[in-house]
PDB file of C-alpha atoms and ligand atoms in Angstrom:
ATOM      1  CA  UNK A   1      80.532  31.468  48.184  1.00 85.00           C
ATOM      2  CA  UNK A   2      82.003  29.093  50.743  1.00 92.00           C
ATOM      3  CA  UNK A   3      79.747  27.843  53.723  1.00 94.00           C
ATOM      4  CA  UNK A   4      80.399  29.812  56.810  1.00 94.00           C
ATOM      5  CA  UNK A   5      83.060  31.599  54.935  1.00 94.00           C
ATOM      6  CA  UNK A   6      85.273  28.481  55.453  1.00 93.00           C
ATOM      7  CA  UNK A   7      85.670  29.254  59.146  1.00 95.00           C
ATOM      8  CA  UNK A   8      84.682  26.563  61.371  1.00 94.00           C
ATOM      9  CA  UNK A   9      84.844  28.733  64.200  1.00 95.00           C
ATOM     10  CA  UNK A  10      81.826  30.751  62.761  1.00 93.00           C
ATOM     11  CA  UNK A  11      79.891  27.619  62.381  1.00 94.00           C
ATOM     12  CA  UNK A  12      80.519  26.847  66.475  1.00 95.00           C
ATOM     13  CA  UNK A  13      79.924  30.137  67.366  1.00 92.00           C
ATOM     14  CA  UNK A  14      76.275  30.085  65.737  1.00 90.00           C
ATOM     15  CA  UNK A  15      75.731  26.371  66.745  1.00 91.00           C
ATOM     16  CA  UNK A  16      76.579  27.555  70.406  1.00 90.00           C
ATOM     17  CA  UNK A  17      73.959  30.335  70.159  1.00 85.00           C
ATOM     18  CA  UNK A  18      71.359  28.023  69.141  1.00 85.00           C
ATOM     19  CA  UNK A  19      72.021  25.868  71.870  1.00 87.00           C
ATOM     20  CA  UNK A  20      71.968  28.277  74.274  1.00 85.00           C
ATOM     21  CA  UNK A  21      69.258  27.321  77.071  1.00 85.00           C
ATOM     22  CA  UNK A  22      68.178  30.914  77.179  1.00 79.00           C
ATOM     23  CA  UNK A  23      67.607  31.277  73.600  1.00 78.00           C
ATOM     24  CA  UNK A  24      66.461  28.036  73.232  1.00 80.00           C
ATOM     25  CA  UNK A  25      63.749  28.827  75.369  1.00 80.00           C
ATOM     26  CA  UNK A  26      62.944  31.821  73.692  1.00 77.00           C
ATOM     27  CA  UNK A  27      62.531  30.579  70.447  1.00 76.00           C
ATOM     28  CA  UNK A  28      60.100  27.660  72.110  1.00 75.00           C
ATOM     29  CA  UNK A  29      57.710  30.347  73.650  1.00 71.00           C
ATOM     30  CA  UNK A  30      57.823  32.961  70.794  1.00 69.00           C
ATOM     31  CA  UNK A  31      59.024  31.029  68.072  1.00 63.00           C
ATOM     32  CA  UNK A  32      61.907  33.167  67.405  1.00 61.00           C
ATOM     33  CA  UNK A  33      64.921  35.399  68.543  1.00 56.00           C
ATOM     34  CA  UNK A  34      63.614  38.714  69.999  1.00 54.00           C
ATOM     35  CA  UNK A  35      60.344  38.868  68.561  1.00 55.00           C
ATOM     36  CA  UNK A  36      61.241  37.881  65.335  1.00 57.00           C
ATOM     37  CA  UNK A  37      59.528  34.835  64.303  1.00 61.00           C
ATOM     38  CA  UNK A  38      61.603  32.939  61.969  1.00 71.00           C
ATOM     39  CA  UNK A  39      64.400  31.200  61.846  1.00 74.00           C
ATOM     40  CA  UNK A  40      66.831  33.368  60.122  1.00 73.00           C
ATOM     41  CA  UNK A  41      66.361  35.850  62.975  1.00 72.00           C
ATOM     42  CA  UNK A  42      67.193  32.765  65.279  1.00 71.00           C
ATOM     43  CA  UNK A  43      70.704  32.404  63.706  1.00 74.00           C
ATOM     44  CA  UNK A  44      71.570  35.132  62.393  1.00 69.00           C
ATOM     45  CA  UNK A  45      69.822  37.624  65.228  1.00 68.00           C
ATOM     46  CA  UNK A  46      68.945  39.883  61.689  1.00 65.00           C
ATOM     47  CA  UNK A  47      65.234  39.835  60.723  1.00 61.00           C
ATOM     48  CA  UNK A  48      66.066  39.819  56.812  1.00 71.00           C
ATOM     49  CA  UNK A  49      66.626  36.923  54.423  1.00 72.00           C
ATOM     50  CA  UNK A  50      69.837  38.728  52.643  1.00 77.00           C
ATOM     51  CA  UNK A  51      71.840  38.502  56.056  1.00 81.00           C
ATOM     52  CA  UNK A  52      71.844  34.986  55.329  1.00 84.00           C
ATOM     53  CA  UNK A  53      74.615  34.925  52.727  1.00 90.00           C
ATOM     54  CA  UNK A  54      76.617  37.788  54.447  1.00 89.00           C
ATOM     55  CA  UNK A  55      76.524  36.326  57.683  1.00 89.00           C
ATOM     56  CA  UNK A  56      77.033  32.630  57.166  1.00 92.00           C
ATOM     57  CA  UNK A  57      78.321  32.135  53.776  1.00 93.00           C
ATOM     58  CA  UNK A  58      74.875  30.337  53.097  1.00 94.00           C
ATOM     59  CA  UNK A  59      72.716  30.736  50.122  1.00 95.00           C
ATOM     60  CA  UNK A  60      69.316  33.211  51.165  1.00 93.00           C
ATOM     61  CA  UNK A  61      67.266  30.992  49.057  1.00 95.00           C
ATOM     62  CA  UNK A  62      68.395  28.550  51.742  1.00 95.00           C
ATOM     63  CA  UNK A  63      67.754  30.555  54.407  1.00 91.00           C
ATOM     64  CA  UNK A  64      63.703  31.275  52.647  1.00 92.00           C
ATOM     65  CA  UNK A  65      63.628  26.771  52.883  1.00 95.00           C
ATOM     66  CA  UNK A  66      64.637  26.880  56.541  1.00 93.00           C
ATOM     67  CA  UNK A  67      62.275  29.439  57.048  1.00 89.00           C
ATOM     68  CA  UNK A  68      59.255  28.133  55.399  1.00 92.00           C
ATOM     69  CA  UNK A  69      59.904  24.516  57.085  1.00 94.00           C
ATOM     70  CA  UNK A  70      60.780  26.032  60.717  1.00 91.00           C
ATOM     71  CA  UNK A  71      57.754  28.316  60.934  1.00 89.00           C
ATOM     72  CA  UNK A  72      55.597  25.022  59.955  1.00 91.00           C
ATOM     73  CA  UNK A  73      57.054  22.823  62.184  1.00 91.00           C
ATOM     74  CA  UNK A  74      55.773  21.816  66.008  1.00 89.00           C
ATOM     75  CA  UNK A  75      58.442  24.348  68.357  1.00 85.00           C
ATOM     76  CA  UNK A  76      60.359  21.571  69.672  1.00 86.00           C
ATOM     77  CA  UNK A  77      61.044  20.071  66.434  1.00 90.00           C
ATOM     78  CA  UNK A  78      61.626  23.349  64.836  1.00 88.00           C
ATOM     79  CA  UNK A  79      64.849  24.320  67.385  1.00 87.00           C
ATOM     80  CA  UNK A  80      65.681  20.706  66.450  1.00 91.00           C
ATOM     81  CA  UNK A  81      65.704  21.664  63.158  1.00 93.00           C
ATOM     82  CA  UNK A  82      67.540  24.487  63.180  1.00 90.00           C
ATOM     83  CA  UNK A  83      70.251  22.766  65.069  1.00 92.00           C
ATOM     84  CA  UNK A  84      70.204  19.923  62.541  1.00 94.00           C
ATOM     85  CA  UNK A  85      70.175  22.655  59.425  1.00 95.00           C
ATOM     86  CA  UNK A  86      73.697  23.948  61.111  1.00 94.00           C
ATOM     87  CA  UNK A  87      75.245  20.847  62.025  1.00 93.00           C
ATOM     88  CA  UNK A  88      74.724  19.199  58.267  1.00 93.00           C
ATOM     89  CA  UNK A  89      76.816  21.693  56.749  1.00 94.00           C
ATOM     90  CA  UNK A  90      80.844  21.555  56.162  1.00 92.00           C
ATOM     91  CA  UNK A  91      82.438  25.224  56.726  1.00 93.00           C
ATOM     92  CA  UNK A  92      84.121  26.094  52.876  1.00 91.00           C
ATOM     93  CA  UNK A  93      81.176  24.310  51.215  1.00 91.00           C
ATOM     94  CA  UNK A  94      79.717  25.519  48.285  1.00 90.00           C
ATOM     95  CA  UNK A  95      75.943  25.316  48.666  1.00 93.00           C
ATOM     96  CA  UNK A  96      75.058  26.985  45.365  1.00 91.00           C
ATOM     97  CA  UNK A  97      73.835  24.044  43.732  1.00 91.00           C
ATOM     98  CA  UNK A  98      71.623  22.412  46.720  1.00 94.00           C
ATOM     99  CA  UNK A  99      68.122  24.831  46.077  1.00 96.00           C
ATOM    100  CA  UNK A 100      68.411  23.342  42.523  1.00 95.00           C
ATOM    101  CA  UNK A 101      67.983  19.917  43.260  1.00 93.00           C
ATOM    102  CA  UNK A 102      65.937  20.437  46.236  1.00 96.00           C
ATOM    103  CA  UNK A 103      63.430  22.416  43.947  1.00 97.00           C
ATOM    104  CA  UNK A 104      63.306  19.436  41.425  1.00 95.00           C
ATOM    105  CA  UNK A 105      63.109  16.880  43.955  1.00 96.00           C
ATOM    106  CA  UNK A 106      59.983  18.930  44.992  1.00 97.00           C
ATOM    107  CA  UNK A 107      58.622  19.350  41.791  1.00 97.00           C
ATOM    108  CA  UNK A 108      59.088  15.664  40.367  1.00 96.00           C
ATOM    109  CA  UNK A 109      60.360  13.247  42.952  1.00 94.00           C
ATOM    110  CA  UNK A 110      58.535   9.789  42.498  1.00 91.00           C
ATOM    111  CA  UNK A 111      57.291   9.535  46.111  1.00 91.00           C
ATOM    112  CA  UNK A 112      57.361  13.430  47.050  1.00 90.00           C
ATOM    113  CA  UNK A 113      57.092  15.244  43.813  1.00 95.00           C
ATOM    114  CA  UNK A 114      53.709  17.485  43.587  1.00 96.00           C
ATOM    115  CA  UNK A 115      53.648  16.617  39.877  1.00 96.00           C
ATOM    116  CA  UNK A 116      51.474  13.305  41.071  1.00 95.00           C
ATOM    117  CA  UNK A 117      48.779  15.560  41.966  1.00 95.00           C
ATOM    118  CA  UNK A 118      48.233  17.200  39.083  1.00 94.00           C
ATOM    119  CA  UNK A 119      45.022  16.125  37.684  1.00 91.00           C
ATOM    120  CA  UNK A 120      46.102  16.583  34.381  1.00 90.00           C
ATOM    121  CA  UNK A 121      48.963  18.287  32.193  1.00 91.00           C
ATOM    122  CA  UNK A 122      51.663  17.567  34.781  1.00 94.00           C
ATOM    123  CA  UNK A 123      54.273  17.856  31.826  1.00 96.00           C
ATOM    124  CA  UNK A 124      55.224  21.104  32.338  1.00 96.00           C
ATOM    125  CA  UNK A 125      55.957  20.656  35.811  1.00 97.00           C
ATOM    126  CA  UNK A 126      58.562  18.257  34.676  1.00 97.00           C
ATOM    127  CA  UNK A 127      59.217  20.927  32.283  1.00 97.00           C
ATOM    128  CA  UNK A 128      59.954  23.199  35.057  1.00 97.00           C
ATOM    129  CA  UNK A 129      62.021  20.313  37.046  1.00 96.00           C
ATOM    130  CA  UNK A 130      64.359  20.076  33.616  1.00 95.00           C
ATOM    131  CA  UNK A 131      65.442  23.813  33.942  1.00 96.00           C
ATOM    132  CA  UNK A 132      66.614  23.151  37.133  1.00 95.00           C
ATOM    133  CA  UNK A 133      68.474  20.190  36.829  1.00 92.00           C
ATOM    134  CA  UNK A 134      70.324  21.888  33.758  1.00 91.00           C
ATOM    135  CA  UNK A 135      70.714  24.864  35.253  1.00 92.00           C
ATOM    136  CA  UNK A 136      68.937  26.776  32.331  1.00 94.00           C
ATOM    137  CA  UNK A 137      70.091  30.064  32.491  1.00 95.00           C
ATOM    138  CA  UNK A 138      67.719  31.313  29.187  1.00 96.00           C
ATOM    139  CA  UNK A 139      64.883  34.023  30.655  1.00 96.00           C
ATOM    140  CA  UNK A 140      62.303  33.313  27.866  1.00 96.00           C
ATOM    141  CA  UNK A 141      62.337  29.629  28.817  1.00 97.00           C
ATOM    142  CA  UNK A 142      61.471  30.241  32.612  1.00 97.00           C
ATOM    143  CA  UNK A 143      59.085  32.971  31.045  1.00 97.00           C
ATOM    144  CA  UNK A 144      56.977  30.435  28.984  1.00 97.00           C
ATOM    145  CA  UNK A 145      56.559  27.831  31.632  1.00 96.00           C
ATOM    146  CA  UNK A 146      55.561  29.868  34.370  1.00 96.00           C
ATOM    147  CA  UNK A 147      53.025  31.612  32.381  1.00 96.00           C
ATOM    148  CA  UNK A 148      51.379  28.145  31.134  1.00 95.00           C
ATOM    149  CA  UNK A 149      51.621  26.606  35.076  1.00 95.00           C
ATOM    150  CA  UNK A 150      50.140  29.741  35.748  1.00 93.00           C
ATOM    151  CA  UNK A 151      47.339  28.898  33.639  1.00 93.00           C
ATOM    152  CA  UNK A 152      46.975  25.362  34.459  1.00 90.00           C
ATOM    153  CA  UNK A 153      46.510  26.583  38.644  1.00 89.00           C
ATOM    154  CA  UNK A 154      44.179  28.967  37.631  1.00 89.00           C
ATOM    155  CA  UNK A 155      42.153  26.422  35.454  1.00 88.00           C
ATOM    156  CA  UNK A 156      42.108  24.195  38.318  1.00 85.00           C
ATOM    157  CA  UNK A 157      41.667  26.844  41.156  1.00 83.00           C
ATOM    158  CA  UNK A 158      38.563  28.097  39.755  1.00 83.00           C
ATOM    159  CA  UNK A 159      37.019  24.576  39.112  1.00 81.00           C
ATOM    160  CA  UNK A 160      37.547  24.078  42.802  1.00 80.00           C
ATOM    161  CA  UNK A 161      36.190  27.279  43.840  1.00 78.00           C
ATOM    162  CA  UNK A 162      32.874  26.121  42.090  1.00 80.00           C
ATOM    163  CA  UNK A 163      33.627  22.037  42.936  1.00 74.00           C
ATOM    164  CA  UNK A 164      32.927  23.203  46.466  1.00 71.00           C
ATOM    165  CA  UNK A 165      32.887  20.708  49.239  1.00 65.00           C
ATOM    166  CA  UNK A 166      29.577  20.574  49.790  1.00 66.00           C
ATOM    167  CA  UNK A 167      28.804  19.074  46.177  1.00 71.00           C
ATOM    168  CA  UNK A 168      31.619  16.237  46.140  1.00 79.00           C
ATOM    169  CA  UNK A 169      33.870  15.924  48.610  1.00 83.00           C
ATOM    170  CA  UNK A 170      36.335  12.881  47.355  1.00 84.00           C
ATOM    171  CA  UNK A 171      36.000  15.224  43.780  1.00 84.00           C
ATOM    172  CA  UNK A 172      36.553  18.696  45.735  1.00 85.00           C
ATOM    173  CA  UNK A 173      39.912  17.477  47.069  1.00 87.00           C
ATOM    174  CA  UNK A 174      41.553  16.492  43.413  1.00 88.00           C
ATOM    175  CA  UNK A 175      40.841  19.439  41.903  1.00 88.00           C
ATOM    176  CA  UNK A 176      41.925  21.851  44.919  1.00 89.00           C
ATOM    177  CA  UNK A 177      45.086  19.544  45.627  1.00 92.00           C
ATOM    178  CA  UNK A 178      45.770  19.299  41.513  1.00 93.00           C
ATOM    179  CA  UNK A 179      45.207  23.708  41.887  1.00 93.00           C
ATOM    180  CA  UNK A 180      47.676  23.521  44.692  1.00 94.00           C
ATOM    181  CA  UNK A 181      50.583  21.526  42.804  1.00 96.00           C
ATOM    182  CA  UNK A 182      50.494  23.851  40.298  1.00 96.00           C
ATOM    183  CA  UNK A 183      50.632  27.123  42.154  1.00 96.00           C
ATOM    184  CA  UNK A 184      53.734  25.488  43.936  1.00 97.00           C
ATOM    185  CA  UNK A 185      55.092  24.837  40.822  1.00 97.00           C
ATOM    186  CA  UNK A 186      54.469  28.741  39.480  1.00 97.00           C
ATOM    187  CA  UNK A 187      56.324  29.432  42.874  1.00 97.00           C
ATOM    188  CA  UNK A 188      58.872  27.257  41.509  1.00 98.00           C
ATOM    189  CA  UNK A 189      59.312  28.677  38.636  1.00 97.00           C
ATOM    190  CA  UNK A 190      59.123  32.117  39.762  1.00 97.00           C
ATOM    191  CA  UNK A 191      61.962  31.877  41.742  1.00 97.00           C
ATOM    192  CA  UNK A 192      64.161  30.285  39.344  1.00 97.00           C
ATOM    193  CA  UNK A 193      63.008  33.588  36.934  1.00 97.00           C
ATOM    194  CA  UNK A 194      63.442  36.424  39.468  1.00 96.00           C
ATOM    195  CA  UNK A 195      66.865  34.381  40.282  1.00 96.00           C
ATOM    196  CA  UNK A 196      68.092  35.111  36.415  1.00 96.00           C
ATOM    197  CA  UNK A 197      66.707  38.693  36.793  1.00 96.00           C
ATOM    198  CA  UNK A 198      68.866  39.263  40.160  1.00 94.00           C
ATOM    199  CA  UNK A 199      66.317  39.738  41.702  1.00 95.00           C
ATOM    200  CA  UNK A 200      66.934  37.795  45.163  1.00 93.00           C
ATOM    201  CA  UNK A 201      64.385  39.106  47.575  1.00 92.00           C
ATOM    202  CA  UNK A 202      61.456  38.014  45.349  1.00 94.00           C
ATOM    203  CA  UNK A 203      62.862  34.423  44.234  1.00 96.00           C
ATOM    204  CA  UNK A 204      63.503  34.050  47.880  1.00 94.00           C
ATOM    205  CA  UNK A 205      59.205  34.584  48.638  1.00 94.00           C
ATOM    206  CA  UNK A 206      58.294  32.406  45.593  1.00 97.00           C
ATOM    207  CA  UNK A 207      60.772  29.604  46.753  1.00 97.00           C
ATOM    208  CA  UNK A 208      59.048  29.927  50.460  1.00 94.00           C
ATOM    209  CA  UNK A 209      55.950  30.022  48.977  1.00 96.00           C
ATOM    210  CA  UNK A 210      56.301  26.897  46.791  1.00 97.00           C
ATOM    211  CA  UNK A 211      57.232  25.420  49.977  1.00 97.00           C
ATOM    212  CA  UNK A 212      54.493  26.138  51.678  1.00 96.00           C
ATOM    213  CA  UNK A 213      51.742  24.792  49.025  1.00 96.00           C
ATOM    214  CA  UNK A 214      53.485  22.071  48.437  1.00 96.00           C
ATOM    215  CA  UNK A 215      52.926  21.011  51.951  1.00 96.00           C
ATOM    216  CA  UNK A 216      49.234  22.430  52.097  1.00 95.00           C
ATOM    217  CA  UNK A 217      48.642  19.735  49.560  1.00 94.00           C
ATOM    218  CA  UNK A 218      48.807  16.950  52.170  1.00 94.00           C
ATOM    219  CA  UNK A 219      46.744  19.281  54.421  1.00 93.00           C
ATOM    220  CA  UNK A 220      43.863  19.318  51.794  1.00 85.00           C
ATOM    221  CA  UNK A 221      44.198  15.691  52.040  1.00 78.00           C
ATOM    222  CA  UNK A 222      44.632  14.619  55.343  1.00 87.00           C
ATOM    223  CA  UNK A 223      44.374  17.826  57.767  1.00 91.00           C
ATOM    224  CA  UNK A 224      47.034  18.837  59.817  1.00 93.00           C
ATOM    225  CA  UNK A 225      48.729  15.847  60.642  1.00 94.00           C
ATOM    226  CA  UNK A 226      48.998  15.172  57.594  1.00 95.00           C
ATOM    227  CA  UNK A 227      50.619  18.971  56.940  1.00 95.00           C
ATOM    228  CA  UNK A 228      52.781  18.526  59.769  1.00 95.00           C
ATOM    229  CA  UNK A 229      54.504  15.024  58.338  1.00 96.00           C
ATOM    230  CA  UNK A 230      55.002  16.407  54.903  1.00 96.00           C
ATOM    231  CA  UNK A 231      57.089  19.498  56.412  1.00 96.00           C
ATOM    232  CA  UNK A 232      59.146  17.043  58.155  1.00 97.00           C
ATOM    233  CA  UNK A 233      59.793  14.963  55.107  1.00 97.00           C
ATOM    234  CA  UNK A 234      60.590  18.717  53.731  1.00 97.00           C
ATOM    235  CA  UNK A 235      62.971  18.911  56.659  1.00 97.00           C
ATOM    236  CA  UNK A 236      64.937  15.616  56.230  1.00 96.00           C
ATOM    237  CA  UNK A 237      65.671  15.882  52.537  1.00 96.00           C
ATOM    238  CA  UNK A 238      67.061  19.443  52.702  1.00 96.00           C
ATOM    239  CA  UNK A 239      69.128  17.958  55.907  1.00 95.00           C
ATOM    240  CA  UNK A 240      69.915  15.403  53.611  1.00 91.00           C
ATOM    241  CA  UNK A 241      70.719  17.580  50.158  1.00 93.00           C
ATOM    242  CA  UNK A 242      73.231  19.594  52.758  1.00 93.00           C
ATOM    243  CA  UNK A 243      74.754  16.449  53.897  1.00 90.00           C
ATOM    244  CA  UNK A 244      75.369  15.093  50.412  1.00 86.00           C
ATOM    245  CA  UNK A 245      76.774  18.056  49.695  1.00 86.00           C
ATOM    246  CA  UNK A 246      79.396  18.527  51.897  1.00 79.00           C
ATOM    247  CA  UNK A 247      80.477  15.359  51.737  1.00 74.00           C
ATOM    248  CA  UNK A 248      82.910  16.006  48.540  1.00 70.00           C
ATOM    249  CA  UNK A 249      84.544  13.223  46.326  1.00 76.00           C
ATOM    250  CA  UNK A 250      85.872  13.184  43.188  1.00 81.00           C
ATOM    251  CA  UNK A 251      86.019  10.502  40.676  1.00 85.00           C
ATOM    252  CA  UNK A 252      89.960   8.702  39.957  1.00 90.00           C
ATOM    253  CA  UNK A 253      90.294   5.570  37.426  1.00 92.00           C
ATOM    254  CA  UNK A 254      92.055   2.641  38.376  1.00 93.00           C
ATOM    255  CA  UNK A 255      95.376   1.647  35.675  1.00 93.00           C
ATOM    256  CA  UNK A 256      91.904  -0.761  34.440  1.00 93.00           C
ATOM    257  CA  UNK A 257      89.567   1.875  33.811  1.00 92.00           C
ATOM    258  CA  UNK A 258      87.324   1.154  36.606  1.00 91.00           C
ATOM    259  CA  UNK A 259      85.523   4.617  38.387  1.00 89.00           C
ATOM    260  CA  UNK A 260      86.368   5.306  42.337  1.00 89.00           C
ATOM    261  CA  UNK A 261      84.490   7.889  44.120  1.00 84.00           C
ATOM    262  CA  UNK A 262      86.864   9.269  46.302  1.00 85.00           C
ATOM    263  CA  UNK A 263      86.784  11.811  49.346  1.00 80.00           C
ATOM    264  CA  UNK A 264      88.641  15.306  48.249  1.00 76.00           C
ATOM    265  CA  UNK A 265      91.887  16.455  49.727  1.00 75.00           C
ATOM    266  CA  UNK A 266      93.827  12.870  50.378  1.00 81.00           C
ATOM    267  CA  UNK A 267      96.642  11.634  48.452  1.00 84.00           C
ATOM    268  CA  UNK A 268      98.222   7.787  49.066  1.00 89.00           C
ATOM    269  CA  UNK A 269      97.216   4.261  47.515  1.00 92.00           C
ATOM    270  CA  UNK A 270      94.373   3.394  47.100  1.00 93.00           C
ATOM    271  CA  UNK A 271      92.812  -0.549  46.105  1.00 93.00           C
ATOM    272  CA  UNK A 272      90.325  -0.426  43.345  1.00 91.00           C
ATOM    273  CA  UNK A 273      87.647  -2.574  44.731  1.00 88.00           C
ATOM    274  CA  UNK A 274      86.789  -4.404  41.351  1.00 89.00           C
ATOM    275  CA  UNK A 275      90.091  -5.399  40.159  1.00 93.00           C
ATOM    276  CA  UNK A 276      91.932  -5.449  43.805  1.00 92.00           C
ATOM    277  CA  UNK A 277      95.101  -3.132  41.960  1.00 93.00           C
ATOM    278  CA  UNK A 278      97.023  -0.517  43.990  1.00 94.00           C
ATOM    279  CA  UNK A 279      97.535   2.431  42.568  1.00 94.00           C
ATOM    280  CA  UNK A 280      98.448   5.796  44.277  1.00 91.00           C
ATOM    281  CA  UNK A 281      96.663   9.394  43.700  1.00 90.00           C
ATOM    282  CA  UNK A 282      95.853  12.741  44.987  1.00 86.00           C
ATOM    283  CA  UNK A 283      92.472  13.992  44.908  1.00 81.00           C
TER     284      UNK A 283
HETATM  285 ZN1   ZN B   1      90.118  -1.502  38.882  1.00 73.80          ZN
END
């Protein structure tokens, strides 16, 4: 699958839609294109997930992040947004790799990751990070672990459904935000099991979903503001993730053995910049 099917025309054609003061507008007072309110409908004027791929080359479960993050997102930054999604991505990019990382950046990310907020036995969302970074493609893996996150948000869940605010507030909040991280993680791992089982439509939810409570952690915390800011930082990293991904290189050695990341699809001399030695190469 190639981003926009590798035609930059298609890519101008939906960023000139987008931009359009008329839909623009539209999409500010309704939040959406012809009374569908999401994003997908925005761009690709179809009101289900699975026109993502056909339409723009784009992985749905990407479509399901732009979703969850535009529909959470003030209007004006949310057409912002969906301008910014379109812009970040190269036509003939492969993009099958980016819900991967974004999902383990989500799960486990030092600053971001929802694994700080579990209260205890945030090992298996790590667990669940590790699939995705090595692309585990085994069915009773994802099985196990999102049966025992399962357990670990219900555990919590119902110690915050009897914690109730009204007996400690400051305690209240760590359980129901530790309940929260792991029902994102479920979502997480969810999608990564309905994704194995072809099932698309369903991994697309979960992966919204996980989304969604991973950002209604910071809501628990810190009230809307608070939600708001988080679904930005959402926004930026996938914006980022996209980014990094279409900007290709490739790694060539130097006639020393030192590594050069190089951009894809030049050939000529190049100077290795620890050694200073010419050498030429195609990549
Ligand atoms: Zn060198």
């Amino acid at each position: 699958m190639r981003a926009f099917h590798n035609n930059p025309a298609l890519k101008e054609h939906y960023l000139a839609q987008i931009r359009m003061p008329k839909i623009r507008e539209e999409i500010l007072q309704k939040g959406g294109w012809n009374d569908g309110r999401d994003a997908v409908g925005c761009i690709s004027h179809g009101h289900n997930v699975l026109d993502f791929e056909i339409k723009l080359g784009i992985p749905n479960v990407l479509g399901s992040v732009l979703n969850s993050i535009f529909l959470r997102l003030p209007s004006e930054a949310a057409v912002d947004f969906l301008e910014a999604f379109i812009l970040s991505i190269k036509p003939g990019t492969d993009l099958s790799g980016v819900w991967k990382q974004y999902a383990s950046w989500l799960l486990v990310d030092r600053d971001e990751g929802i694994s700080k907020f579990a209260i205890s036995g945030a090992e298996v969302i790590f667990e669940i990070s590790e699939l995705y970074r090595n692309s585990c493609t085994e069915i009773s893996r994802w099985a196990v672990l999102a049966k025992s996150v399962r357990e670990k948000w219900q555990k919590d869940f119902w110690q915050a459904f009897h914690a109730r605010p009204a007996t400690d507030v400051t305690e209240y909040r760590r359980i129901a935000t530790s309940s929260l991280a792991f029902e994102a993680a479920h979502e997480a791992a969810n999608a990564g099991l309905y994704f194995l089982r072809n099932k698309v439509e369903p991994a697309c939810r979960s992966a919204d979903r996980c989304l969604w409570q991973a950002a209604k952690i910071y809501f628990e915390d810190g009230g809307e503001d608070a939600y708001v800011e988080a679904s930005k930082r959402q926004a930026f990293k996938i914006l980022d993730y996209l980014r990094q991904s279409s900007d290709e290189r490739v790694i060539r050695t130097c006639p020393y053995g030192h590594k050069l990341r190089l951009p894809t699809g030049k050939s000529g001399t190049v100077r290795c910049p620890v050694c200073n030695t010419s050498f030429s190469t195609i990549t």
